[in-house]
mmCIF file of C-alpha atoms and ligand atoms in Angstrom:
data_model
loop_
_atom_site.group_PDB
_atom_site.id
_atom_site.type_symbol
_atom_site.label_atom_id
_atom_site.label_comp_id
_atom_site.label_asym_id
_atom_site.label_seq_id
_atom_site.Cartn_x
_atom_site.Cartn_y
_atom_site.Cartn_z
ATOM 1 C CA MET A 1 -16.132 74.348 17.081
ATOM 2 C CA LEU A 2 -15.694 72.018 19.708
ATOM 3 C CA GLU A 3 -18.722 69.721 17.838
ATOM 4 C CA LYS A 4 -16.143 70.097 15.040
ATOM 5 C CA VAL A 5 -13.337 68.349 17.710
ATOM 6 C CA ALA A 6 -16.099 65.957 18.566
ATOM 7 C CA GLU A 7 -16.713 64.910 14.858
ATOM 8 C CA LEU A 8 -13.029 64.631 14.695
ATOM 9 C CA GLN A 9 -11.850 62.593 17.622
ATOM 10 C CA SER A 10 -14.479 59.972 16.444
ATOM 11 C CA GLU A 11 -13.162 59.845 12.547
ATOM 12 C CA VAL A 12 -9.590 59.117 14.609
ATOM 13 C CA ASP A 13 -11.532 56.912 17.162
ATOM 14 C CA ASN A 14 -13.222 55.212 14.404
ATOM 15 C CA PHE A 15 -10.565 54.242 11.509
ATOM 16 C CA LYS A 16 -8.961 51.475 10.368
ATOM 17 C CA ALA A 17 -6.170 50.572 7.734
ATOM 18 C CA SER A 18 -4.732 48.342 6.279
ATOM 19 C CA LYS A 19 -1.928 49.199 4.561
ATOM 20 C CA ILE A 20 0.464 51.872 5.467
ATOM 21 C CA GLU A 21 -0.164 54.142 2.626
ATOM 22 C CA GLU A 22 -3.537 54.952 4.297
ATOM 23 C CA ILE A 23 -1.851 55.285 7.241
ATOM 24 C CA GLU A 24 0.481 57.867 5.892
ATOM 25 C CA GLN A 25 -2.527 59.870 4.287
ATOM 26 C CA PHE A 26 -4.367 59.638 7.788
ATOM 27 C CA ARG A 27 -1.300 61.216 9.866
ATOM 28 C CA ILE A 28 -1.237 63.748 7.231
ATOM 29 C CA ALA A 29 -4.805 65.190 7.644
ATOM 30 C CA PHE A 30 -4.370 65.085 11.104
ATOM 31 C CA LEU A 31 -1.172 66.095 12.667
ATOM 32 C CA GLY A 32 0.692 67.919 9.285
ATOM 33 C CA LYS A 33 1.512 70.993 9.063
ATOM 34 C CA LYS A 34 -2.249 72.360 7.593
ATOM 35 C CA GLY A 35 -3.561 69.591 9.467
ATOM 36 C CA HIS A 36 -6.774 69.343 11.133
ATOM 37 C CA LEU A 37 -4.856 69.932 14.734
ATOM 38 C CA ASN A 38 -2.240 72.134 12.974
ATOM 39 C CA ASP A 39 -5.868 74.486 11.990
ATOM 40 C CA LEU A 40 -7.344 74.206 15.755
ATOM 41 C CA PHE A 41 -4.279 75.151 17.681
ATOM 42 C CA SER A 42 -4.995 78.047 14.502
ATOM 43 C CA ALA A 43 -8.706 78.476 15.839
ATOM 44 C CA PHE A 44 -7.679 78.564 18.912
ATOM 45 C CA LYS A 45 -7.203 82.351 19.768
ATOM 46 C CA THR A 46 -10.631 83.025 18.469
ATOM 47 C CA ILE A 47 -12.369 80.849 21.047
ATOM 48 C CA ALA A 48 -13.382 82.646 23.662
ATOM 49 C CA PRO A 49 -12.120 82.928 26.957
ATOM 50 C CA ASP A 50 -14.554 81.262 28.934
ATOM 51 C CA GLN A 51 -14.129 78.041 26.610
ATOM 52 C CA LYS A 52 -10.898 78.498 26.345
ATOM 53 C CA LYS A 53 -10.352 75.097 28.908
ATOM 54 C CA GLU A 54 -12.359 73.404 27.890
ATOM 55 C CA PHE A 55 -11.693 73.679 24.311
ATOM 56 C CA GLY A 56 -7.652 73.145 24.464
ATOM 57 C CA LYS A 57 -8.203 70.698 26.713
ATOM 58 C CA ALA A 58 -10.442 68.944 24.282
ATOM 59 C CA ILE A 59 -7.896 69.569 20.571
ATOM 60 C CA ASN A 60 -5.316 67.747 23.326
ATOM 61 C CA ILE A 61 -6.797 64.389 23.632
ATOM 62 C CA LEU A 62 -7.368 64.659 19.775
ATOM 63 C CA LYS A 63 -3.506 65.313 19.243
ATOM 64 C CA LYS A 64 -2.067 62.789 21.404
ATOM 65 C CA SER A 65 -5.000 60.046 19.938
ATOM 66 C CA ALA A 66 -4.595 61.124 16.523
ATOM 67 C CA SER A 67 -0.756 60.306 17.376
ATOM 68 C CA ASP A 68 -1.628 57.320 19.036
ATOM 69 C CA LYS A 69 -3.432 55.513 16.421
ATOM 70 C CA VAL A 70 -0.274 56.394 13.913
ATOM 71 C CA THR A 71 2.239 54.952 16.049
ATOM 72 C CA LEU A 72 0.084 51.689 17.190
ATOM 73 C CA LEU A 73 -1.768 51.290 13.440
ATOM 74 C CA LYS A 74 2.388 51.364 12.209
ATOM 75 C CA ALA A 75 3.289 49.239 14.747
ATOM 76 C CA SER A 76 0.996 46.135 13.918
ATOM 77 C CA LEU A 77 0.830 45.932 10.109
ATOM 78 C CA GLU A 78 4.478 45.461 10.652
ATOM 79 C CA ASP A 79 3.932 42.491 12.272
ATOM 80 C CA THR A 80 1.672 41.001 10.034
ATOM 81 C CA LEU A 81 4.330 42.009 7.220
ATOM 82 C CA THR A 82 6.984 40.003 8.788
ATOM 83 C CA GLN A 83 4.159 37.620 10.549
ATOM 84 C CA LYS A 84 3.916 36.634 6.858
ATOM 85 C CA ASN A 85 7.733 36.912 5.972
ATOM 86 C CA VAL A 86 8.545 33.682 8.341
ATOM 87 C CA TYR A 87 4.869 31.788 8.159
ATOM 88 C CA GLY A 88 4.153 32.086 5.121
ATOM 89 C CA ASP A 89 0.086 33.362 4.008
ATOM 90 C CA LEU A 90 -1.140 32.469 7.619
ATOM 91 C CA THR A 91 -4.671 32.300 5.599
ATOM 92 C CA LYS A 92 -4.199 30.350 2.748
ATOM 93 C CA PRO A 93 -5.283 26.713 3.261
ATOM 94 C CA ALA A 94 -3.331 24.266 4.141
ATOM 95 C CA GLU A 95 -1.064 23.038 1.043
ATOM 96 C CA PRO A 96 -2.505 19.151 0.164
ATOM 97 C CA ILE A 97 -0.129 16.256 2.336
ATOM 98 C CA LEU A 98 0.347 13.482 -0.480
ATOM 99 C CA ILE A 99 0.278 10.039 1.069
ATOM 100 C CA GLY A 100 2.399 7.034 -0.219
ATOM 101 C CA ALA A 101 1.115 3.593 -0.593
ATOM 102 C CA ASN A 102 2.714 0.164 0.236
ATOM 103 C CA HIS A 103 3.639 -1.416 -2.326
ATOM 104 C CA PRO A 104 1.310 -4.540 -3.724
ATOM 105 C CA ILE A 105 3.772 -7.090 -3.023
ATOM 106 C CA THR A 106 4.518 -5.243 0.910
ATOM 107 C CA ILE A 107 0.423 -4.956 1.301
ATOM 108 C CA VAL A 108 0.291 -8.928 0.694
ATOM 109 C CA LYS A 109 3.332 -9.820 2.129
ATOM 110 C CA ASN A 110 2.415 -8.587 5.687
ATOM 111 C CA LYS A 111 -1.012 -10.136 5.671
ATOM 112 C CA ILE A 112 0.462 -13.112 4.637
ATOM 113 C CA ILE A 113 2.827 -12.684 7.587
ATOM 114 C CA ASP A 114 0.009 -11.831 10.293
ATOM 115 C CA VAL A 115 -2.181 -14.917 9.746
ATOM 116 C CA PHE A 116 0.541 -16.715 10.552
ATOM 117 C CA ASN A 117 2.194 -14.668 13.290
ATOM 118 C CA ARG A 118 -1.334 -15.392 14.902
ATOM 119 C CA ILE A 119 -0.410 -19.708 15.776
ATOM 120 C CA GLY A 120 3.572 -18.603 16.367
ATOM 121 C CA PHE A 121 5.505 -19.219 13.910
ATOM 122 C CA SER A 122 8.090 -16.135 13.985
ATOM 123 C CA ILE A 123 9.720 -14.533 10.746
ATOM 124 C CA SER A 124 13.202 -15.666 9.217
ATOM 125 C CA GLU A 125 15.137 -13.897 6.667
ATOM 126 C CA GLY A 126 18.658 -15.025 4.934
ATOM 127 C CA PRO A 127 20.549 -13.214 1.844
ATOM 128 C CA GLU A 128 19.597 -13.012 -1.885
ATOM 129 C CA ILE A 129 22.690 -13.968 -2.832
ATOM 130 C CA GLU A 130 23.523 -17.665 -1.207
ATOM 131 C CA ASP A 131 25.608 -20.709 -1.462
ATOM 132 C CA ASP A 132 25.089 -24.259 -2.982
ATOM 133 C CA TRP A 133 24.992 -25.998 -0.094
ATOM 134 C CA HIS A 134 21.767 -23.859 1.423
ATOM 135 C CA ASN A 135 19.841 -23.498 -2.216
ATOM 136 C CA PHE A 136 19.822 -26.812 -2.551
ATOM 137 C CA THR A 137 22.239 -29.498 -1.648
ATOM 138 C CA ALA A 138 21.027 -29.213 1.804
ATOM 139 C CA LEU A 139 17.740 -29.629 0.824
ATOM 140 C CA ASN A 140 18.226 -33.165 -0.928
ATOM 141 C CA LEU A 141 19.496 -31.483 -4.296
ATOM 142 C CA PRO A 142 22.539 -32.842 -4.313
ATOM 143 C CA GLU A 143 25.025 -31.598 -7.296
ATOM 144 C CA HIS A 144 23.712 -32.856 -11.542
ATOM 145 C CA HIS A 145 20.448 -34.017 -9.535
ATOM 146 C CA PRO A 146 18.129 -33.843 -12.651
ATOM 147 C CA ALA A 147 15.185 -31.219 -10.370
ATOM 148 C CA ARG A 148 17.863 -28.789 -10.424
ATOM 149 C CA ASP A 149 17.129 -27.947 -13.473
ATOM 150 C CA MET A 150 13.130 -27.258 -11.858
ATOM 151 C CA GLN A 151 14.789 -23.633 -10.868
ATOM 152 C CA ASP A 152 17.043 -22.386 -13.419
ATOM 153 C CA THR A 153 20.065 -20.962 -11.831
ATOM 154 C CA PHE A 154 21.731 -17.632 -11.853
ATOM 155 C CA PHE A 155 25.229 -17.749 -11.460
ATOM 156 C CA ILE A 156 27.517 -15.585 -9.999
ATOM 157 C CA ALA A 157 29.831 -14.561 -12.243
ATOM 158 C CA THR A 158 32.082 -17.995 -13.126
ATOM 159 C CA ASN A 159 31.436 -19.322 -9.169
ATOM 160 C CA PRO A 160 29.214 -21.975 -9.275
ATOM 161 C CA ASN A 161 29.023 -22.284 -6.012
ATOM 162 C CA ILE A 162 27.523 -19.076 -5.295
ATOM 163 C CA LEU A 163 24.184 -18.018 -6.843
ATOM 164 C CA LEU A 164 20.882 -16.135 -6.500
ATOM 165 C CA ARG A 165 18.552 -18.093 -4.161
ATOM 166 C CA THR A 166 15.831 -19.405 -6.276
ATOM 167 C CA HIS A 167 13.290 -20.356 -3.276
ATOM 168 C CA THR A 168 13.847 -18.943 0.338
ATOM 169 C CA SER A 169 13.877 -22.912 1.693
ATOM 170 C CA SER A 170 17.357 -21.772 1.457
ATOM 171 C CA VAL A 171 16.301 -19.611 4.839
ATOM 172 C CA GLN A 172 14.742 -22.921 6.446
ATOM 173 C CA VAL A 173 18.107 -24.534 6.155
ATOM 174 C CA ARG A 174 19.563 -21.878 7.464
ATOM 175 C CA HIS A 175 16.753 -21.210 9.899
ATOM 176 C CA MET A 176 17.182 -25.290 11.142
ATOM 177 C CA GLU A 177 21.391 -25.049 11.586
ATOM 178 C CA THR A 178 21.050 -22.588 14.556
ATOM 179 C CA ASN A 179 17.204 -23.301 16.482
ATOM 180 C CA THR A 180 17.093 -26.798 17.672
ATOM 181 C CA PRO A 181 13.185 -27.580 17.298
ATOM 182 C CA PRO A 182 9.625 -27.166 17.760
ATOM 183 C CA ILE A 183 11.032 -25.257 14.977
ATOM 184 C CA ARG A 184 7.638 -22.845 13.335
ATOM 185 C CA THR A 185 9.164 -20.235 10.863
ATOM 186 C CA ILE A 186 8.000 -18.372 7.901
ATOM 187 C CA SER A 187 10.799 -17.109 5.652
ATOM 188 C CA PRO A 188 9.804 -14.375 3.643
ATOM 189 C CA GLY A 189 11.590 -12.690 0.801
ATOM 190 C CA ARG A 190 12.994 -12.170 -3.008
ATOM 191 C CA VAL A 191 14.098 -14.354 -5.381
ATOM 192 C CA PHE A 192 15.641 -15.088 -8.831
ATOM 193 C CA ARG A 193 15.431 -18.000 -11.718
ATOM 194 C CA ASN A 194 16.916 -17.740 -15.155
ATOM 195 C CA GLU A 195 13.338 -17.115 -16.671
ATOM 196 C CA ASP A 196 12.048 -15.545 -19.838
ATOM 197 C CA ILE A 197 10.224 -12.624 -19.165
ATOM 198 C CA SER A 198 6.055 -12.347 -19.357
ATOM 199 C CA ALA A 199 2.722 -11.671 -17.725
ATOM 200 C CA ARG A 200 2.430 -14.566 -16.069
ATOM 201 C CA SER A 201 6.349 -15.467 -14.793
ATOM 202 C CA HIS A 202 9.556 -12.572 -14.123
ATOM 203 C CA CYS A 203 13.207 -13.399 -12.976
ATOM 204 C CA ILE A 204 12.342 -11.711 -10.068
ATOM 205 C CA PHE A 205 9.850 -12.767 -7.522
ATOM 206 C CA HIS A 206 8.834 -12.957 -3.999
ATOM 207 C CA GLN A 207 8.247 -15.733 -1.909
ATOM 208 C CA VAL A 208 6.878 -16.679 1.666
ATOM 209 C CA GLU A 209 7.968 -20.207 2.587
ATOM 210 C CA GLY A 210 7.303 -21.609 6.005
ATOM 211 C CA LEU A 211 8.882 -24.454 7.987
ATOM 212 C CA TYR A 212 7.190 -26.510 11.250
ATOM 213 C CA ILE A 213 9.660 -29.040 13.048
ATOM 214 C CA ASP A 214 8.544 -31.142 16.375
ATOM 215 C CA THR A 215 8.019 -34.313 17.545
ATOM 216 C CA ASP A 216 5.014 -36.128 15.566
ATOM 217 C CA VAL A 217 4.410 -33.291 13.746
ATOM 218 C CA SER A 218 2.183 -34.596 10.756
ATOM 219 C CA PHE A 219 0.635 -34.333 7.082
ATOM 220 C CA ALA A 220 -2.637 -33.858 9.033
ATOM 221 C CA ASP A 221 -1.294 -30.652 10.749
ATOM 222 C CA LEU A 222 -0.344 -29.736 7.496
ATOM 223 C CA LYS A 223 -3.392 -29.573 5.957
ATOM 224 C CA GLN A 224 -5.534 -28.219 9.447
ATOM 225 C CA THR A 225 -2.310 -24.925 9.100
ATOM 226 C CA LEU A 226 -2.839 -24.088 4.827
ATOM 227 C CA LEU A 227 -7.090 -24.395 5.462
ATOM 228 C CA TYR A 228 -6.213 -21.954 8.541
ATOM 229 C CA PHE A 229 -4.289 -20.030 6.153
ATOM 230 C CA THR A 230 -6.488 -20.137 3.219
ATOM 231 C CA LYS A 231 -9.442 -19.153 5.135
ATOM 232 C CA GLU A 232 -7.481 -16.278 7.027
ATOM 233 C CA MET A 233 -6.568 -14.744 3.517
ATOM 234 C CA PHE A 234 -9.101 -15.432 1.304
ATOM 235 C CA GLY A 235 -12.335 -16.417 2.990
ATOM 236 C CA LYS A 236 -12.171 -19.240 1.184
ATOM 237 C CA SER A 237 -12.507 -23.067 3.416
ATOM 238 C CA LYS A 238 -12.487 -25.497 0.084
ATOM 239 C CA ILE A 239 -8.542 -26.831 -1.065
ATOM 240 C CA ARG A 240 -8.288 -29.967 -2.113
ATOM 241 C CA LEU A 241 -3.553 -31.412 -1.852
ATOM 242 C CA ARG A 242 -2.744 -32.773 -4.862
ATOM 243 C CA PRO A 243 0.117 -35.553 -5.390
ATOM 244 C CA SER A 244 3.243 -33.798 -6.824
ATOM 245 C CA TYR A 245 7.060 -33.514 -6.588
ATOM 246 C CA PHE A 246 9.924 -31.848 -4.609
ATOM 247 C CA PRO A 247 12.968 -33.171 -3.698
ATOM 248 C CA PHE A 248 13.354 -31.921 -0.459
ATOM 249 C CA THR A 249 9.738 -32.868 0.816
ATOM 250 C CA GLU A 250 8.130 -36.746 1.211
ATOM 251 C CA PRO A 251 5.067 -36.411 0.113
ATOM 252 C CA SER A 252 4.588 -33.887 -1.959
ATOM 253 C CA ALA A 253 1.432 -31.965 -2.821
ATOM 254 C CA GLU A 254 -0.065 -28.411 -4.514
ATOM 255 C CA VAL A 255 -1.988 -26.760 -2.911
ATOM 256 C CA ASP A 256 -4.980 -25.482 -4.927
ATOM 257 C CA ILE A 257 -7.841 -23.500 -3.543
ATOM 258 C CA TYR A 258 -12.046 -24.046 -4.518
ATOM 259 C CA TRP A 259 -12.286 -20.179 -5.641
ATOM 260 C CA GLY A 260 -15.485 -20.679 -7.202
ATOM 261 C CA LEU A 261 -17.094 -19.709 -9.972
ATOM 262 C CA GLU A 262 -19.685 -16.965 -10.014
ATOM 263 C CA THR A 263 -18.163 -14.520 -12.400
ATOM 264 C CA GLU A 264 -16.715 -14.439 -15.737
ATOM 265 C CA THR A 265 -13.233 -13.405 -13.230
ATOM 266 C CA ASP A 266 -13.415 -16.309 -11.949
ATOM 267 C CA TYR A 267 -13.977 -18.689 -14.689
ATOM 268 C CA LYS A 268 -10.469 -16.160 -16.402
ATOM 269 C CA ILE A 269 -8.506 -17.429 -13.928
ATOM 270 C CA THR A 270 -9.051 -20.603 -12.589
ATOM 271 C CA LYS A 271 -9.969 -21.794 -16.619
ATOM 272 C CA GLY A 272 -13.110 -23.171 -15.863
ATOM 273 C CA THR A 273 -12.299 -25.398 -13.331
ATOM 274 C CA GLY A 274 -13.172 -23.191 -10.800
ATOM 275 C CA TRP A 275 -10.147 -24.463 -8.889
ATOM 276 C CA LEU A 276 -6.770 -22.113 -8.178
ATOM 277 C CA GLU A 277 -3.237 -23.437 -7.251
ATOM 278 C CA ILE A 278 -1.733 -21.732 -5.350
ATOM 279 C CA MET A 279 1.727 -23.455 -3.261
ATOM 280 C CA GLY A 280 3.146 -26.481 -2.875
ATOM 281 C CA CYS A 281 4.000 -27.868 0.066
ATOM 282 C CA GLY A 282 4.831 -31.486 1.606
ATOM 283 C CA MET A 283 6.689 -33.476 4.921
ATOM 284 C CA VAL A 284 10.130 -32.413 5.266
ATOM 285 C CA ASP A 285 12.564 -34.881 3.904
ATOM 286 C CA PRO A 286 14.878 -36.795 6.820
ATOM 287 C CA ASN A 287 17.370 -35.986 4.212
ATOM 288 C CA VAL A 288 16.890 -32.366 5.055
ATOM 289 C CA LEU A 289 16.653 -33.032 8.592
ATOM 290 C CA LYS A 290 19.598 -35.076 8.402
ATOM 291 C CA ASN A 291 21.390 -32.371 6.805
ATOM 292 C CA ALA A 292 21.040 -29.239 9.150
ATOM 293 C CA ASN A 293 22.286 -31.953 12.406
ATOM 294 C CA ILE A 294 18.466 -32.241 12.776
ATOM 295 C CA ASP A 295 17.794 -35.742 14.497
ATOM 296 C CA SER A 296 15.377 -37.482 11.753
ATOM 297 C CA GLU A 297 13.737 -40.546 13.924
ATOM 298 C CA LYS A 298 12.372 -38.271 16.962
ATOM 299 C CA TYR A 299 11.455 -34.906 15.013
ATOM 300 C CA THR A 300 9.336 -34.793 11.718
ATOM 301 C CA GLY A 301 8.198 -31.746 9.987
ATOM 302 C CA TYR A 302 5.948 -29.898 7.045
ATOM 303 C CA ALA A 303 7.302 -27.438 5.171
ATOM 304 C CA PHE A 304 4.921 -24.778 2.763
ATOM 305 C CA GLY A 305 5.963 -22.352 0.025
ATOM 306 C CA MET A 306 3.770 -19.943 -1.909
ATOM 307 C CA GLY A 307 4.254 -16.818 -5.086
ATOM 308 C CA ILE A 308 3.501 -13.752 -3.320
ATOM 309 C CA GLU A 309 2.460 -12.321 -6.690
ATOM 310 C CA ARG A 310 0.422 -14.815 -7.922
ATOM 311 C CA ILE A 311 -1.221 -14.516 -5.089
ATOM 312 C CA ALA A 312 -1.609 -10.683 -5.314
ATOM 313 C CA MET A 313 -2.658 -11.048 -8.701
ATOM 314 C CA LEU A 314 -5.512 -12.579 -7.533
ATOM 315 C CA LEU A 315 -6.892 -10.861 -4.645
ATOM 316 C CA TYR A 316 -6.028 -7.014 -6.886
ATOM 317 C CA GLN A 317 -7.114 -9.174 -10.044
ATOM 318 C CA ILE A 318 -3.793 -8.027 -11.242
ATOM 319 C CA PRO A 319 -3.454 -9.113 -14.980
ATOM 320 C CA ASP A 320 0.620 -8.595 -15.520
ATOM 321 C CA ILE A 321 2.965 -9.109 -13.422
ATOM 322 C CA ARG A 322 5.241 -6.931 -14.757
ATOM 323 C CA MET A 323 3.427 -4.179 -13.223
ATOM 324 C CA PHE A 324 4.797 -4.838 -9.747
ATOM 325 C CA TYR A 325 7.974 -3.777 -10.961
ATOM 326 C CA GLU A 326 7.464 -0.441 -13.608
ATOM 327 C CA ASN A 327 7.084 1.065 -10.686
ATOM 328 C CA ASP A 328 3.798 3.379 -12.677
ATOM 329 C CA ILE A 329 2.422 5.993 -10.637
ATOM 330 C CA ARG A 330 -0.470 5.304 -11.332
ATOM 331 C CA PHE A 331 -0.614 1.877 -10.881
ATOM 332 C CA LEU A 332 0.731 2.292 -7.314
ATOM 333 C CA ASN A 333 -1.681 5.027 -6.539
ATOM 334 C CA GLN A 334 -4.255 2.723 -6.829
ATOM 335 C CA PHE A 335 -2.701 0.722 -3.766
ATOM 336 C CA LYS A 336 -3.744 3.694 -1.859
ATOM 337 C CA ALA A 337 -6.292 2.657 1.177
ATOM 338 C CA VAL A 338 -5.292 -0.566 1.305
ATOM 339 C CA LEU A 339 -2.656 -1.072 4.298
HETATM 340 N N1 LIG B 401 10.452 -24.273 -2.619
HETATM 341 C C1 LIG B 401 9.576 -24.593 -3.586
HETATM 342 C C2 LIG B 401 9.500 -23.804 -4.244
HETATM 343 O O1 LIG B 401 10.129 -22.880 -4.373
HETATM 344 C C3 LIG B 401 7.832 -24.714 -2.521
HETATM 345 C C4 LIG B 401 7.902 -25.386 -1.736
HETATM 346 C C5 LIG B 401 8.490 -24.932 -0.003
HETATM 347 C C6 LIG B 401 7.045 -26.419 -1.736
HETATM 348 C C7 LIG B 401 8.454 -26.101 0.907
HETATM 349 C C8 LIG B 401 7.706 -27.951 -1.241
HETATM 350 C C9 LIG B 401 7.829 -27.687 0.778
HETATM 351 O O2 LIG B 401 8.946 -24.263 -5.710
#
């Protein structure tokens, strides 16, 4: 008889359950009316008197451990059930985290800012809706000046004095009005021109313009700064300056970098010449300094300006400028790995 009790005891000790029904079955089998323990208690009467003590002790232990087991298993099962409700299934693999990407315009803008920050340029920003003075007149483009046609302008409603800035040179005028030389600043921002939209041009685009004003600033300083920039930005160290015209700089030039002719794409983007135009620049016209109340006898300066889209198209081989503004997730996703 004792052997039977020991057998049942080890069954109780080893019993495990993951469902409430299993625990209930176990409870009925051991502690129910027709369960093992009731059987054993009835059998107690038939046990020889000298074994009664030992047998009684064993079945009492068995009863207690069976009922403890039921309580314990029920409690722990309830725990896991409530945990599941609060935290979900803790054994489930984590959901993948969807990481966004910086827009290529932001990536390139930050790169340009970083390169100029390293040589002491600060960042200046200004309004996208400008007045005539800051966008044109102060920049040596008085009313009716033919060069105003170089940048087709969006005017605000019927007021010809208020417009969407056509370049961020307007920010530089504001910066000169509120700061005294030495001035070393770059102005990144969105600009607007009333142009037909095509693969190569858009009515909205972005620029970074730079301005440096101090005593004895020369064209050689400009050239070295541009050379530094092209090396850092593109890893190319051959540039050329082609004479050009801007109303706010004199002399003025267009900057080309030698891109090379190694691949078919090089041929395509440089139209077979190896050279690429990337920006305009020049020495700040003394009239512009005067308009901003800077002594043009004492100070000289240089300025430059470039389009961010153009540079992003070069760096990432983007064939159509419109892709920047369509927000097609398949396009944007490709910049995930770039910071
Ligand atoms: N503001 C000129 C443009 O938008 C670029 C430029 C800036 C050229 C500074 C010369 C000097 O086209």
